[in-house]
Amino acid sequence: MWEENVRRVIPYVAGEQPKDKNVIKLNTNECPYPPAPGVEQAAKEMDVDSLRLYPDTESTALTEALASYYGVDPDQVFVGVGSDDVLSMCFLTFFDGKEPVLFPDITYSFYDVWAKLYRIPFRTVPLKEDWTLDVEGFKAPNGGIIFPNPNAPTAVYEDLSVVEEILQANPDSIVIVDEAYIDFGGSSALPLLKKYSNLLVVQTFSKSRSMAGLRIGFCIGSKEMIKCLNDVKFSVNSYTMNMPSQALGVIAVEDDAYFRETTGKIIRTRERVKEELAAIGFSFTDSKTNFLFATHRSVPAKEIFTYLRERNIYVRFWDKPRIGNRLRITIGTDAQMDTLIETLKGMPGIC
Ligand code: PMP
């Protein structure tokens, strides 16, 4: 009879991590470049003996490095095991009201999973036909708001005036902006923290800082909000971030020149690839991310997905309403993208 007592969930499905190293992996929006050079050096010199001990529960060095980089107080920073952990803690902490939490219908598909897991009422606000946010839809009574900017998987970036309009319309709700992809051309909402105490900004080291494997995410908000988050975190697991992640994360934050170089390279590759894919019949939203949300004028997305996969090029495809004829293609190195384009040119019906 134990089954009656089980919490049942339909889990989030992460993009595939193939064992085969020869795959051109454009399916999970990782960075194709290695982490900052100092990270390798520090990893080699790591004091392995110290792994006997539990890590710093407050991730002090990493929190301070982030606070100094973003010009905020360390009490305004919370770090976690990837932004998934940070977001999950945010759902658990901030979304405990009676009114539904609002988020777009086409968005990061983990949001509804957490909402269901934690039994949080929620309602989706459909994106407009052009994939932009329906701001009016976020002016209804709610128990909190969350959206990514740029959105995923659409890649659409909303101007900060849109974020501000949502904040202004919801002074009594916490508004979480998930900025996983903000470093690829958008403007962060972080400066709005001075004006809006109900804003929380979440970011990650997984994309622009090339560290998906270390699992580092963080959020910045008011001291009061961060205190609430810490109270919940310390009620679940005190030692979330391991020692190597804390130490290597600091080095990544401190190397701003490398960060700018890699994000700049990805942006340049993205713009070139857009032109070349457009020339063979693809169209996309105006991406400000490290991926394209692409569709082809004559060949269905599902067929292209399968064709590429058979040739060891992995992209992401969802057989879901509204986005079933779209591919999400991560921007890789120039060489990887050249192989992608050449392979696509060889597919019947593409050119
Ligand atoms: N938010 C969005 C919008 C994402 O696409 C992702 C990546 N899957 C995440 C958060 C989580 O990233 P991570 O846990 O690697 O920081």
Short mmCIF file of C-alpha atoms and ligand atoms in Angstrom, two decimals:
data_model
loop_
_atom_site.label_atom_id
_atom_site.label_comp_id
_atom_site.label_asym_id
_atom_site.label_seq_id
_atom_site.Cartn_x
_atom_site.Cartn_y
_atom_site.Cartn_z
CA MET A 1 0.00 0.00 0.00
CA TRP A 2 3.03 2.32 0.14
CA GLU A 3 2.21 3.65 -3.32
CA GLU A 4 -0.62 5.74 -1.89
CA ASN A 5 1.93 7.75 0.08
CA VAL A 6 4.24 8.53 -2.80
CA ARG A 7 4.70 11.99 -4.28
CA ARG A 8 4.25 11.44 -7.99
CA VAL A 9 5.71 13.85 -10.54
CA ILE A 10 6.32 13.97 -14.25
CA PRO A 11 9.96 15.06 -14.27
CA TYR A 12 11.69 17.65 -16.41
CA VAL A 13 13.49 16.08 -19.37
CA ALA A 14 17.00 17.45 -19.79
CA GLY A 15 18.75 17.48 -23.18
CA GLU A 16 20.72 14.37 -23.97
CA GLN A 17 24.38 14.05 -22.89
CA PRO A 18 25.71 11.50 -25.43
CA LYS A 19 28.58 9.24 -24.36
CA ASP A 20 30.08 9.46 -27.85
CA LYS A 21 32.63 12.31 -27.86
CA ASN A 22 32.37 12.67 -31.66
CA VAL A 23 28.91 14.14 -31.51
CA ILE A 24 28.59 17.82 -32.42
CA LYS A 25 26.58 18.79 -29.41
CA LEU A 26 24.30 21.72 -30.11
CA ASN A 27 21.41 20.54 -27.91
CA THR A 28 21.89 21.94 -24.39
CA ASN A 29 23.22 25.48 -24.86
CA GLU A 30 26.60 24.77 -23.31
CA CYS A 31 29.54 26.98 -24.21
CA PRO A 32 31.86 25.42 -26.82
CA TYR A 33 34.94 27.06 -25.30
CA PRO A 34 36.77 25.90 -22.16
CA PRO A 35 36.44 27.71 -18.82
CA ALA A 36 38.79 30.64 -18.07
CA PRO A 37 42.45 29.53 -18.20
CA GLY A 38 42.98 30.13 -14.47
CA VAL A 39 40.32 27.51 -13.73
CA GLU A 40 42.45 24.73 -15.22
CA GLN A 41 45.49 25.86 -13.28
CA ALA A 42 43.57 26.05 -9.98
CA ALA A 43 41.95 22.66 -10.59
CA LYS A 44 45.41 21.11 -10.99
CA GLU A 45 46.69 22.77 -7.82
CA MET A 46 43.62 21.98 -5.73
CA ASP A 47 44.27 20.94 -2.12
CA VAL A 48 42.70 17.50 -2.28
CA ASP A 49 43.26 16.92 1.43
CA SER A 50 40.77 19.68 2.24
CA LEU A 51 38.02 17.57 0.64
CA ARG A 52 37.86 15.70 3.97
CA LEU A 53 36.02 18.70 5.33
CA TYR A 54 32.52 19.95 4.60
CA PRO A 55 32.44 22.98 2.31
CA ASP A 56 31.64 26.52 3.46
CA THR A 57 27.84 26.47 3.87
CA GLU A 58 27.61 30.11 2.85
CA SER A 59 29.97 29.92 -0.15
CA THR A 60 31.50 33.12 1.20
CA ALA A 61 34.33 33.58 -1.31
CA LEU A 62 32.06 33.02 -4.32
CA THR A 63 29.29 35.20 -2.91
CA GLU A 64 31.78 38.00 -2.27
CA ALA A 65 33.34 37.68 -5.73
CA LEU A 66 29.89 37.93 -7.34
CA ALA A 67 28.89 40.85 -5.09
CA SER A 68 32.00 42.77 -6.02
CA TYR A 69 31.63 41.97 -9.75
CA TYR A 70 28.00 43.11 -9.87
CA GLY A 71 28.42 46.02 -7.41
CA VAL A 72 26.00 44.74 -4.74
CA ASP A 73 26.26 43.78 -1.08
CA PRO A 74 27.23 40.12 -0.35
CA ASP A 75 23.95 39.84 1.62
CA GLN A 76 22.13 40.34 -1.66
CA VAL A 77 23.65 37.24 -3.30
CA PHE A 78 22.55 33.61 -3.03
CA VAL A 79 24.43 30.81 -4.81
CA GLY A 80 23.28 27.31 -5.69
CA VAL A 81 24.01 24.15 -7.62
CA GLY A 82 23.27 25.58 -11.04
CA SER A 83 20.47 28.07 -11.55
CA ASP A 84 18.10 25.07 -11.52
CA ASP A 85 18.83 24.71 -7.80
CA VAL A 86 18.48 28.47 -7.26
CA LEU A 87 15.19 28.56 -9.19
CA SER A 88 13.85 25.52 -7.39
CA MET A 89 14.65 27.18 -4.02
CA CYS A 90 12.95 30.36 -5.28
CA PHE A 91 9.76 28.46 -6.17
CA LEU A 92 9.78 26.81 -2.74
CA THR A 93 10.49 30.06 -0.89
CA PHE A 94 8.62 32.79 -2.71
CA PHE A 95 5.64 31.08 -4.29
CA ASP A 96 3.57 30.00 -1.30
CA GLY A 97 0.44 32.09 -1.84
CA LYS A 98 -3.13 31.34 -2.88
CA GLU A 99 -3.17 33.20 -6.20
CA PRO A 100 -1.57 31.50 -9.20
CA VAL A 101 2.06 32.14 -10.12
CA LEU A 102 2.28 33.49 -13.67
CA PHE A 103 4.75 32.53 -16.39
CA PRO A 104 4.64 32.39 -20.20
CA ASP A 105 3.13 29.35 -21.96
CA ILE A 106 6.26 28.85 -24.05
CA THR A 107 9.17 29.06 -21.66
CA TYR A 108 11.70 27.07 -19.65
CA SER A 109 9.90 23.78 -19.19
CA PHE A 110 11.16 23.30 -15.65
CA TYR A 111 8.82 25.98 -14.26
CA ASP A 112 5.64 23.95 -14.38
CA VAL A 113 7.50 20.90 -13.05
CA TRP A 114 8.57 22.78 -9.90
CA ALA A 115 5.12 24.32 -9.55
CA LYS A 116 3.53 20.86 -9.63
CA LEU A 117 6.20 19.32 -7.38
CA TYR A 118 5.69 21.98 -4.69
CA ARG A 119 1.91 22.15 -5.29
CA ILE A 120 2.01 25.80 -6.24
CA PRO A 121 -1.02 27.08 -8.16
CA PHE A 122 0.09 28.53 -11.52
CA ARG A 123 -1.32 29.91 -14.75
CA THR A 124 0.49 30.37 -18.04
CA VAL A 125 0.21 33.60 -20.01
CA PRO A 126 0.37 32.84 -23.76
CA LEU A 127 3.14 34.57 -25.67
CA LYS A 128 1.93 36.80 -28.49
CA GLU A 129 2.09 35.54 -32.08
CA ASP A 130 5.50 37.20 -32.54
CA TRP A 131 6.76 35.29 -29.44
CA THR A 132 7.01 38.44 -27.29
CA LEU A 133 5.58 38.62 -23.75
CA ASP A 134 1.94 39.65 -23.38
CA VAL A 135 2.58 42.30 -20.73
CA GLU A 136 -1.15 42.88 -20.11
CA GLY A 137 -1.48 39.20 -19.19
CA PHE A 138 0.94 39.79 -16.30
CA LYS A 139 -1.28 42.47 -14.80
CA ALA A 140 -3.76 39.95 -13.33
CA PRO A 141 -3.88 38.99 -9.62
CA ASN A 142 -1.05 36.57 -8.93
CA GLY A 143 1.10 34.93 -6.27
CA GLY A 144 4.36 35.76 -8.07
CA ILE A 145 5.78 36.07 -11.56
CA ILE A 146 8.68 34.38 -13.31
CA PHE A 147 9.98 34.62 -16.86
CA PRO A 148 13.34 34.22 -18.55
CA ASN A 149 14.85 37.20 -20.36
CA PRO A 150 15.84 36.35 -23.03
CA ASN A 151 13.13 33.72 -23.10
CA ALA A 152 13.93 30.07 -23.78
CA PRO A 153 13.52 28.34 -26.15
CA THR A 154 12.31 31.32 -28.23
CA ALA A 155 15.56 33.33 -27.74
CA VAL A 156 13.49 36.54 -27.69
CA TYR A 157 14.86 39.36 -25.56
CA GLU A 158 12.51 41.88 -23.98
CA ASP A 159 13.64 45.45 -23.50
CA LEU A 160 14.10 46.49 -19.87
CA SER A 161 11.10 48.82 -20.25
CA VAL A 162 8.94 45.67 -20.54
CA VAL A 163 10.49 44.17 -17.40
CA GLU A 164 9.90 47.48 -15.63
CA GLU A 165 6.26 47.63 -16.72
CA ILE A 166 5.69 44.18 -15.20
CA LEU A 167 7.47 45.22 -11.98
CA GLN A 168 5.44 48.42 -11.73
CA ALA A 169 2.15 46.61 -12.24
CA ASN A 170 3.00 44.08 -9.50
CA PRO A 171 4.40 45.91 -6.46
CA ASP A 172 3.03 43.22 -4.13
CA SER A 173 4.45 40.23 -5.99
CA ILE A 174 7.94 38.89 -6.31
CA VAL A 175 9.04 39.11 -9.94
CA ILE A 176 11.84 36.71 -10.85
CA VAL A 177 13.78 37.34 -14.04
CA ASP A 178 15.71 34.25 -15.14
CA GLU A 179 18.71 35.66 -17.00
CA ALA A 180 20.41 32.40 -18.00
CA TYR A 181 21.20 33.89 -21.43
CA ILE A 182 21.59 37.60 -20.63
CA ASP A 183 25.32 37.75 -21.40
CA PHE A 184 24.81 37.21 -25.14
CA GLY A 185 23.60 40.69 -26.05
CA GLY A 186 20.79 41.72 -23.69
CA SER A 187 20.82 44.19 -20.79
CA SER A 188 20.48 42.72 -17.31
CA ALA A 189 17.67 43.86 -15.04
CA LEU A 190 20.20 44.12 -12.17
CA PRO A 191 20.27 47.97 -12.24
CA LEU A 192 16.49 47.90 -11.60
CA LEU A 193 17.14 46.40 -8.14
CA LYS A 194 17.73 49.93 -6.83
CA LYS A 195 14.19 50.91 -7.84
CA TYR A 196 12.22 47.70 -7.24
CA SER A 197 12.56 45.74 -4.02
CA ASN A 198 10.27 43.00 -5.44
CA LEU A 199 12.77 42.04 -8.19
CA LEU A 200 15.01 38.97 -8.08
CA VAL A 201 17.51 38.27 -10.88
CA VAL A 202 18.79 34.72 -11.47
CA GLN A 203 21.90 33.93 -13.53
CA THR A 204 24.15 30.94 -14.25
CA PHE A 205 27.76 29.96 -14.96
CA SER A 206 26.58 27.20 -17.30
CA LYS A 207 26.41 29.18 -20.54
CA SER A 208 28.48 32.37 -20.69
CA ARG A 209 31.07 31.20 -18.16
CA SER A 210 31.61 27.72 -19.70
CA MET A 211 31.03 25.83 -16.49
CA ALA A 212 27.89 23.75 -16.91
CA GLY A 213 29.77 20.77 -15.47
CA LEU A 214 30.50 22.48 -12.16
CA ARG A 215 26.87 23.48 -11.54
CA ILE A 216 26.99 27.08 -10.36
CA GLY A 217 24.02 29.45 -10.36
CA PHE A 218 23.16 32.52 -8.33
CA CYS A 219 20.57 35.16 -7.75
CA ILE A 220 20.68 38.76 -6.62
CA GLY A 221 17.88 40.58 -4.82
CA SER A 222 17.08 42.47 -1.64
CA LYS A 223 18.75 41.37 1.61
CA GLU A 224 15.33 40.45 2.97
CA MET A 225 14.61 38.12 0.06
CA ILE A 226 18.04 36.49 0.24
CA LYS A 227 17.52 35.87 3.97
CA CYS A 228 14.22 34.08 3.19
CA LEU A 229 15.97 31.97 0.54
CA ASN A 230 18.76 31.02 2.93
CA ASP A 231 16.27 30.02 5.62
CA VAL A 232 14.64 27.58 3.19
CA LYS A 233 17.95 26.34 1.79
CA PHE A 234 19.27 25.64 5.29
CA SER A 235 16.08 23.69 5.94
CA VAL A 236 16.74 21.42 2.95
CA ASN A 237 20.52 20.96 2.67
CA SER A 238 23.21 23.15 4.23
CA TYR A 239 26.04 21.91 2.02
CA THR A 240 24.74 22.40 -1.47
CA MET A 241 27.79 23.78 -3.24
CA ASN A 242 30.86 21.61 -3.16
CA MET A 243 34.32 22.98 -2.45
CA PRO A 244 35.78 22.78 -5.99
CA SER A 245 32.77 24.60 -7.47
CA GLN A 246 33.06 27.39 -4.92
CA ALA A 247 36.79 27.81 -5.48
CA LEU A 248 36.80 27.55 -9.28
CA GLY A 249 33.73 29.75 -9.59
CA VAL A 250 35.65 32.63 -7.98
CA ILE A 251 38.40 32.35 -10.58
CA ALA A 252 35.88 32.38 -13.42
CA VAL A 253 34.18 35.54 -12.12
CA GLU A 254 37.48 37.33 -11.72
CA ASP A 255 38.56 36.77 -15.35
CA ASP A 256 36.34 39.34 -16.99
CA ALA A 257 38.53 39.66 -20.11
CA TYR A 258 38.10 35.96 -20.96
CA PHE A 259 34.36 36.14 -20.28
CA ARG A 260 34.02 39.05 -22.71
CA GLU A 261 36.17 37.31 -25.30
CA THR A 262 34.13 34.07 -25.32
CA THR A 263 30.71 35.72 -25.21
CA GLY A 264 31.87 38.09 -28.00
CA LYS A 265 33.00 35.13 -30.13
CA ILE A 266 29.66 33.37 -29.66
CA ILE A 267 27.74 36.50 -30.63
CA ARG A 268 29.84 36.94 -33.79
CA THR A 269 29.41 33.27 -34.76
CA ARG A 270 25.65 33.54 -34.13
CA GLU A 271 25.27 36.51 -36.46
CA ARG A 272 27.29 34.83 -39.24
CA VAL A 273 25.39 31.55 -38.89
CA LYS A 274 22.07 33.40 -39.08
CA GLU A 275 23.03 34.79 -42.47
CA GLU A 276 24.18 31.43 -43.78
CA LEU A 277 21.13 29.55 -42.52
CA ALA A 278 18.83 32.26 -43.89
CA ALA A 279 20.43 31.74 -47.30
CA ILE A 280 19.26 28.08 -47.26
CA GLY A 281 15.69 28.80 -46.20
CA PHE A 282 15.77 29.06 -42.41
CA SER A 283 14.23 31.84 -40.39
CA PHE A 284 14.48 32.63 -36.69
CA THR A 285 13.58 35.01 -33.95
CA ASP A 286 16.12 37.77 -33.33
CA SER A 287 18.21 35.78 -30.85
CA LYS A 288 20.06 37.51 -28.02
CA THR A 289 21.16 34.13 -26.67
CA ASN A 290 23.70 31.42 -27.50
CA PHE A 291 21.13 29.53 -29.57
CA LEU A 292 18.78 29.98 -32.51
CA PHE A 293 15.10 29.10 -32.54
CA ALA A 294 14.88 28.10 -36.17
CA THR A 295 12.31 26.91 -38.66
CA HIS A 296 12.70 25.97 -42.33
CA ARG A 297 10.43 27.19 -45.12
CA SER A 298 9.77 23.69 -46.52
CA VAL A 299 11.31 20.87 -44.46
CA PRO A 300 9.60 20.03 -41.13
CA ALA A 301 11.75 20.53 -38.00
CA LYS A 302 11.29 16.93 -36.89
CA GLU A 303 12.78 15.62 -40.16
CA ILE A 304 15.76 17.94 -39.90
CA PHE A 305 16.28 16.91 -36.27
CA THR A 306 16.37 13.23 -37.23
CA TYR A 307 18.57 13.83 -40.30
CA LEU A 308 21.13 15.73 -38.21
CA ARG A 309 21.04 13.19 -35.41
CA GLU A 310 21.81 10.36 -37.81
CA ARG A 311 24.87 12.36 -38.81
CA ASN A 312 25.99 12.89 -35.21
CA ILE A 313 24.81 16.48 -34.89
CA TYR A 314 22.47 16.93 -31.93
CA VAL A 315 20.05 19.85 -31.74
CA ARG A 316 16.87 20.16 -29.65
CA PHE A 317 13.33 19.54 -30.86
CA TRP A 318 10.06 19.47 -28.92
CA ASP A 319 6.97 17.81 -30.31
CA LYS A 320 4.73 20.34 -28.55
CA PRO A 321 1.98 22.77 -29.56
CA ARG A 322 3.18 26.06 -31.12
CA ILE A 323 6.86 25.03 -31.24
CA GLY A 324 6.57 21.68 -33.06
CA ASN A 325 8.12 23.07 -36.25
CA ARG A 326 11.10 24.68 -34.56
CA LEU A 327 14.62 23.57 -33.74
CA ARG A 328 16.73 25.02 -30.97
CA ILE A 329 20.29 25.11 -32.21
CA THR A 330 23.09 26.01 -29.78
CA ILE A 331 25.86 28.20 -31.18
CA GLY A 332 29.05 26.12 -31.18
CA THR A 333 32.52 26.91 -32.50
CA ASP A 334 32.85 28.27 -36.04
CA ALA A 335 34.09 24.85 -37.19
CA GLN A 336 31.10 23.05 -35.61
CA MET A 337 28.68 25.49 -37.20
CA ASP A 338 30.37 25.05 -40.60
CA THR A 339 29.82 21.29 -40.33
CA LEU A 340 26.19 21.90 -39.38
CA ILE A 341 25.63 24.15 -42.39
CA GLU A 342 27.38 21.80 -44.82
CA THR A 343 25.35 18.86 -43.48
CA LEU A 344 22.11 20.80 -43.84
CA LYS A 345 23.01 21.73 -47.42
CA GLY A 346 23.24 18.02 -48.14
CA MET A 347 19.70 17.32 -46.93
CA PRO A 348 17.13 16.88 -49.72
CA GLY A 349 14.67 19.77 -49.80
CA ILE A 350 16.78 22.24 -47.83
CA CYS A 351 18.34 24.30 -50.63
N1 PMP B 1 16.99 28.87 -16.96
C1 PMP B 1 16.87 28.68 -18.26
C2 PMP B 1 15.98 29.58 -19.05
C3 PMP B 1 17.60 27.67 -18.90
O1 PMP B 1 17.48 27.45 -20.21
C4 PMP B 1 18.45 26.84 -18.12
C5 PMP B 1 19.27 25.75 -18.78
N2 PMP B 1 18.63 24.56 -18.97
C6 PMP B 1 18.51 27.07 -16.75
C7 PMP B 1 17.78 28.10 -16.20
C8 PMP B 1 19.31 26.18 -15.83
O2 PMP B 1 20.66 26.23 -16.05
P1 PMP B 1 21.71 25.74 -14.97
O3 PMP B 1 20.99 24.92 -13.94
O4 PMP B 1 22.71 24.96 -15.73
O5 PMP B 1 22.28 27.00 -14.37
#
